[in-house]
Amino acid sequence: NAGVTQTPKFQVLKTGQSMTLQCAQDMNHNSMYWYRQDPGMGLRLIYYSASEGTTDKGEVPNGYNVSRLNKREFSLRLESAAPSQTSVYFCASRMDYTYGYTFGSGTRLTVV
Amino acid sequence: ELKVEQNPLFLSMQEGKNYTIYCNYSTTSDRLYWYRQDPGKSLESLFVLLSNGAVKQEGRLMASLDTKARLSTLHITAAVHDLSATYFCAVDLFQGAQKLVFGQGTRLTINP
């Protein structure tokens, strides 16, 4: 089915390890987003890419980097994981402001 | 800075009762979303409200938007157990690039 695909679905990291969360969409959407969800805090924007070749910080960017590899793919990298980055990460995309968002199924990350 | 606040954050109700979830936001926006999230799942889009006075209904759920009061409501009529979930409102903020800012979520539990 068309949509937003996130990999992996689950991951456990040790403090200080690095990893990249992958996100791909096959809907030809222009904008892509990374959110994190923590209990009782809703979803918070980490980084977004309004169009291919551009990225911007969101509300909570510290400790993360992103790459908009092409129009389909938007990756999120943790260079040195910390326990505070334990969360559920959601990728989302949309065509433009006139359209709604499509969310991926999420990546549950635990940093020990 | 846009802030989105929902209340209540937790709601336990009996089947057959009516209740309303409130979503207040702090700055001008003409686009508001309601999402449903089941435990361990992604976000399911319920409603997109595009203008002042907009009202949308789907089954036992009805959402409305008052842009002058910066308030949206999600009304539940004759609740059934299947509606138990966490509900989020989110406001679209268009300032150079699109951003979606979420409320904290309302965890709704409907008891038989």
Short mmCIF file of C-alpha atoms in Angstrom, two decimals:
data_model
loop_
_atom_site.label_atom_id
_atom_site.label_comp_id
_atom_site.label_asym_id
_atom_site.label_seq_id
_atom_site.Cartn_x
_atom_site.Cartn_y
_atom_site.Cartn_z
CA ASN A 1 0.00 0.00 0.00
CA ALA A 2 1.09 3.53 -0.73
CA GLY A 3 2.13 5.54 2.28
CA VAL A 4 4.97 6.38 4.62
CA THR A 5 7.33 3.55 5.55
CA GLN A 6 9.58 3.74 8.58
CA THR A 7 12.40 1.40 9.49
CA PRO A 8 13.18 -0.06 11.91
CA LYS A 9 10.00 -0.48 13.96
CA PHE A 10 11.87 -1.17 17.19
CA GLN A 11 15.43 -0.46 18.30
CA VAL A 12 17.42 -0.64 21.51
CA LEU A 13 20.63 1.37 21.69
CA LYS A 14 23.30 1.79 24.30
CA THR A 15 24.15 5.30 25.41
CA GLY A 16 26.65 6.83 22.99
CA GLN A 17 25.78 4.61 20.05
CA SER A 18 24.65 6.11 16.79
CA MET A 19 21.89 5.11 14.42
CA THR A 20 19.78 6.35 11.54
CA LEU A 21 16.02 6.11 11.33
CA GLN A 22 14.79 5.73 7.79
CA CYS A 23 11.63 7.15 6.28
CA ALA A 24 10.37 6.80 2.72
CA GLN A 25 7.15 7.90 1.05
CA ASP A 26 5.83 6.89 -2.36
CA MET A 27 3.16 9.55 -2.75
CA ASN A 28 5.34 12.16 -4.45
CA HIS A 29 4.92 14.44 -1.44
CA ASN A 30 7.03 17.57 -1.23
CA SER A 31 7.26 18.01 2.54
CA MET A 32 8.49 15.53 5.12
CA TYR A 33 8.66 15.70 8.92
CA TRP A 34 10.12 13.94 11.92
CA TYR A 35 8.25 14.00 15.23
CA ARG A 36 8.89 12.41 18.56
CA GLN A 37 6.15 11.34 20.93
CA ASP A 38 6.68 11.18 24.67
CA PRO A 39 4.03 10.28 27.24
CA GLY A 40 1.78 13.19 28.13
CA MET A 41 3.45 15.60 25.71
CA GLY A 42 1.83 14.96 22.38
CA LEU A 43 4.03 14.97 19.29
CA ARG A 44 6.86 17.45 18.97
CA LEU A 45 8.53 18.44 15.72
CA ILE A 46 12.24 17.59 15.50
CA TYR A 47 13.11 18.56 11.92
CA TYR A 48 11.26 19.05 8.70
CA SER A 49 11.96 19.37 5.01
CA ALA A 50 9.59 21.64 3.15
CA SER A 51 10.93 20.47 -0.20
CA GLU A 52 13.73 18.38 -1.63
CA GLY A 53 17.07 19.95 -0.79
CA THR A 54 15.91 21.93 2.24
CA THR A 55 15.77 21.08 5.93
CA ASP A 56 14.88 23.17 8.97
CA LYS A 57 14.87 22.75 12.72
CA GLY A 58 11.68 22.17 14.58
CA GLU A 59 10.89 22.47 18.25
CA VAL A 60 13.36 19.89 19.64
CA PRO A 61 16.31 19.48 17.22
CA ASN A 62 19.18 19.08 19.69
CA GLY A 63 20.96 15.74 19.39
CA TYR A 64 19.60 14.99 15.92
CA ASN A 65 20.56 15.51 12.31
CA VAL A 66 18.55 14.90 9.18
CA SER A 67 19.14 14.27 5.51
CA ARG A 68 16.64 14.71 2.71
CA LEU A 69 18.29 12.18 0.45
CA ASN A 70 15.84 12.69 -2.40
CA LYS A 71 12.19 13.50 -2.74
CA ARG A 72 11.16 10.12 -1.33
CA GLU A 73 13.51 9.72 1.61
CA PHE A 74 14.10 11.68 4.81
CA SER A 75 16.38 10.16 7.43
CA LEU A 76 16.93 11.07 11.07
CA ARG A 77 20.31 10.42 12.68
CA LEU A 78 21.25 10.18 16.31
CA GLU A 79 25.01 10.68 16.50
CA SER A 80 25.44 9.82 20.19
CA ALA A 81 22.26 8.44 21.69
CA ALA A 82 21.18 9.51 25.17
CA PRO A 83 18.50 8.03 27.44
CA SER A 84 16.51 11.26 26.98
CA GLN A 85 16.05 10.26 23.35
CA THR A 86 14.02 7.23 24.33
CA SER A 87 10.77 7.88 22.52
CA VAL A 88 8.52 6.90 19.67
CA TYR A 89 9.51 8.58 16.43
CA PHE A 90 7.02 9.30 13.68
CA CYS A 91 7.75 10.37 10.15
CA ALA A 92 5.08 12.25 8.19
CA SER A 93 4.70 13.73 4.74
CA ARG A 94 2.34 15.81 2.67
CA MET A 95 2.10 17.35 -0.76
CA ASP A 96 1.81 20.96 0.38
CA TYR A 97 -0.16 23.23 2.69
CA THR A 98 -3.44 22.48 1.01
CA TYR A 99 -3.23 18.79 1.80
CA GLY A 100 -3.35 16.74 4.97
CA TYR A 101 -0.53 14.77 6.53
CA THR A 102 0.22 11.06 6.23
CA PHE A 103 2.01 9.45 9.17
CA GLY A 104 4.22 6.40 9.25
CA SER A 105 3.73 3.60 11.74
CA GLY A 106 6.47 4.80 14.06
CA THR A 107 9.83 3.63 15.42
CA ARG A 108 10.00 2.78 19.10
CA LEU A 109 13.52 3.62 20.30
CA THR A 110 14.92 2.77 23.71
CA VAL A 111 18.31 4.08 24.82
CA VAL A 112 19.79 2.29 27.82
CA GLU B 1 5.27 30.59 19.72
CA LEU B 2 2.17 28.58 18.99
CA LYS B 3 0.77 26.64 21.91
CA VAL B 4 -2.00 24.11 21.66
CA GLU B 5 -3.75 22.98 24.81
CA GLN B 6 -6.30 20.23 25.21
CA ASN B 7 -8.57 19.51 28.09
CA PRO B 8 -9.26 17.31 29.73
CA LEU B 9 -6.10 15.22 29.42
CA PHE B 10 -7.81 12.15 30.82
CA LEU B 11 -11.46 11.25 30.49
CA SER B 12 -13.23 8.18 31.76
CA MET B 13 -16.85 7.87 30.84
CA GLN B 14 -19.63 5.37 30.61
CA GLU B 15 -21.09 4.03 27.42
CA GLY B 16 -24.07 5.99 26.24
CA LYS B 17 -22.93 9.32 27.70
CA ASN B 18 -22.01 12.49 25.83
CA TYR B 19 -18.86 14.50 26.34
CA THR B 20 -16.69 17.18 24.74
CA ILE B 21 -12.94 17.55 24.37
CA TYR B 22 -11.64 21.10 24.03
CA CYS B 23 -8.66 22.35 22.06
CA ASN B 24 -7.40 25.90 22.51
CA TYR B 25 -4.59 27.43 20.49
CA SER B 26 -2.66 30.62 20.92
CA THR B 27 -2.19 32.13 17.46
CA THR B 28 -4.05 32.60 14.24
CA SER B 29 -4.53 29.53 12.12
CA ASP B 30 -7.17 28.49 9.65
CA ARG B 31 -6.52 24.78 9.67
CA LEU B 32 -7.00 22.36 12.51
CA TYR B 33 -6.79 18.58 12.59
CA TRP B 34 -8.15 15.92 14.90
CA TYR B 35 -6.38 12.58 15.12
CA ARG B 36 -7.06 9.34 16.89
CA GLN B 37 -4.31 7.09 18.21
CA ASP B 38 -4.77 3.57 19.55
CA PRO B 39 -2.11 2.17 21.90
CA GLY B 40 1.07 1.31 20.02
CA LYS B 41 -0.35 2.54 16.73
CA SER B 42 0.13 5.48 14.42
CA LEU B 43 -2.15 8.48 14.07
CA GLU B 44 -5.42 8.16 12.20
CA SER B 45 -6.82 11.34 10.70
CA LEU B 46 -10.38 12.06 11.83
CA PHE B 47 -11.20 15.59 10.73
CA VAL B 48 -9.67 18.57 8.98
CA LEU B 49 -11.36 21.87 9.83
CA LEU B 50 -10.56 24.62 7.35
CA SER B 51 -12.54 27.71 8.26
CA ASN B 52 -14.37 29.52 11.00
CA GLY B 53 -17.61 27.83 11.86
CA ALA B 54 -16.62 24.57 10.18
CA VAL B 55 -18.42 21.53 11.55
CA LYS B 56 -17.75 17.94 10.54
CA GLN B 57 -19.35 14.76 11.73
CA GLU B 58 -18.45 11.11 11.39
CA GLY B 59 -20.54 8.61 13.28
CA ARG B 60 -20.61 9.51 16.96
CA LEU B 61 -17.89 12.17 16.62
CA MET B 62 -18.46 15.79 15.68
CA ALA B 63 -15.76 18.44 15.44
CA SER B 64 -16.15 22.19 15.19
CA LEU B 65 -13.86 25.19 14.81
CA ASP B 66 -14.19 28.76 16.07
CA THR B 67 -11.18 30.66 14.75
CA LYS B 68 -12.13 33.87 16.51
CA ALA B 69 -12.09 32.15 19.89
CA ARG B 70 -9.16 29.95 18.77
CA LEU B 71 -11.11 26.96 19.96
CA SER B 72 -12.03 23.60 18.51
CA THR B 73 -14.22 20.98 20.10
CA LEU B 74 -14.60 17.25 19.57
CA HIS B 75 -17.99 16.08 20.76
CA ILE B 76 -18.74 12.45 21.47
CA THR B 77 -22.36 11.37 21.34
CA ALA B 78 -23.62 8.21 23.06
CA ALA B 79 -20.11 6.87 23.57
CA VAL B 80 -19.28 3.24 22.82
CA HIS B 81 -16.29 1.22 24.00
CA ASP B 82 -14.71 1.22 20.51
CA LEU B 83 -14.10 4.94 20.82
CA SER B 84 -11.58 4.40 23.62
CA ALA B 85 -8.31 5.90 22.36
CA THR B 86 -6.15 8.99 22.67
CA TYR B 87 -7.35 11.98 20.69
CA PHE B 88 -5.08 14.77 19.52
CA CYS B 89 -5.82 18.12 18.02
CA ALA B 90 -3.13 19.75 15.92
CA VAL B 91 -2.87 23.21 14.43
CA ASP B 92 -1.25 23.98 11.11
CA LEU B 93 1.18 26.86 11.40
CA PHE B 94 2.24 28.36 8.12
CA GLN B 95 5.20 30.64 8.69
CA GLY B 96 7.47 30.30 5.70
CA ALA B 97 7.08 26.55 5.84
CA GLN B 98 4.40 24.29 7.09
CA LYS B 99 4.46 23.02 10.65
CA LEU B 100 1.95 21.02 12.64
CA VAL B 101 1.78 21.71 16.38
CA PHE B 102 0.04 19.15 18.56
CA GLY B 103 -1.90 19.33 21.76
CA GLN B 104 -0.97 17.01 24.61
CA GLY B 105 -3.68 14.52 23.76
CA THR B 106 -6.79 13.37 25.62
CA ARG B 107 -6.83 9.78 26.75
CA LEU B 108 -10.43 8.63 26.54
CA THR B 109 -11.58 5.48 28.28
CA ILE B 110 -15.15 4.34 27.79
CA ASN B 111 -16.42 1.80 30.27
CA PRO B 112 -19.26 -0.62 29.57
#
